[in-house]
């Protein structure tokens, strides 16, 4: 039986990925310090004899080495998550993203284990190209604006990973996640769909940051875990970067209207300036649309879930 270590596995994406690997007959070890993850996300898995949860940190080399040695694949998801968290915890965010990834890569290289590195669409920064392909440039905003530290730290993670691949022949795969949504995702750190849904279900005003004309694409977690799993078992993915996201594009104001409609809500829509919601001088990407032709070509897999499926599933989750 093969085995996988998922760092940050008690988070939203990690918990769904743990389920997926278990269904494919893997032994799954989840490592999470529960700083942004939750034991509630994986409590239903604790009865499975092939599942184990270790509450500890990727910043601790000893535990990383002990766990990496035991498994066949490492999926490194542990990271600072959400714009709000990054602004409120800038130092911790940099430590987790950079030092944590460095620890994982060193350990995987020591034991020559394949490692999947979670990156982000944030690495494209303020680049205005639509859509983003994996070879497009990063355009990072001022260093004085906290949110860009996340983009930089994820870019450093990618440089580290590719350096290990080129110098050490370590099998690494870089996954640039765009907006991933679905059941269990919290709006606590700024994730827009669960935040809109909770506001709609309680008939409170739906708050849009900025003018609402910015566009995003949202992927269902159901589709995302299939992509991650496929990349993890395919050696053709080694040393490569892949966008993981949907190409179904929508303005945030239209997303708010759609959530109100699907939730049969009486909420009205309000607009909040970025500086009031985040920090002075805050900047945001106007558009965040991925080119996913590379990953579709490699895996042969296309999205099954649409945006309305995501919204309906999140509504059902929060109603429960």
Coordinates of N, CA and C in Angstrom, one line a residue, residues 4 108 237 268 277:
X4 N 1.0 8.7 1.7 CA 1.2 10.1 1.4 C 1.2 10.9 2.6
X108 N 12.6 15.9 1.7 CA 12.2 15.1 0.6 C 13.5 14.7 -0.2
X237 N 4.9 14.9 -14.9 CA 4.6 16.2 -14.3 C 5.9 16.7 -13.5
X268 N -29.1 42.7 0.6 CA -28.8 43.8 -0.3 C -27.3 43.8 -0.5
X277 N -11.4 47.6 4.3 CA -11.5 46.2 4.5 C -10.2 45.6 4.9

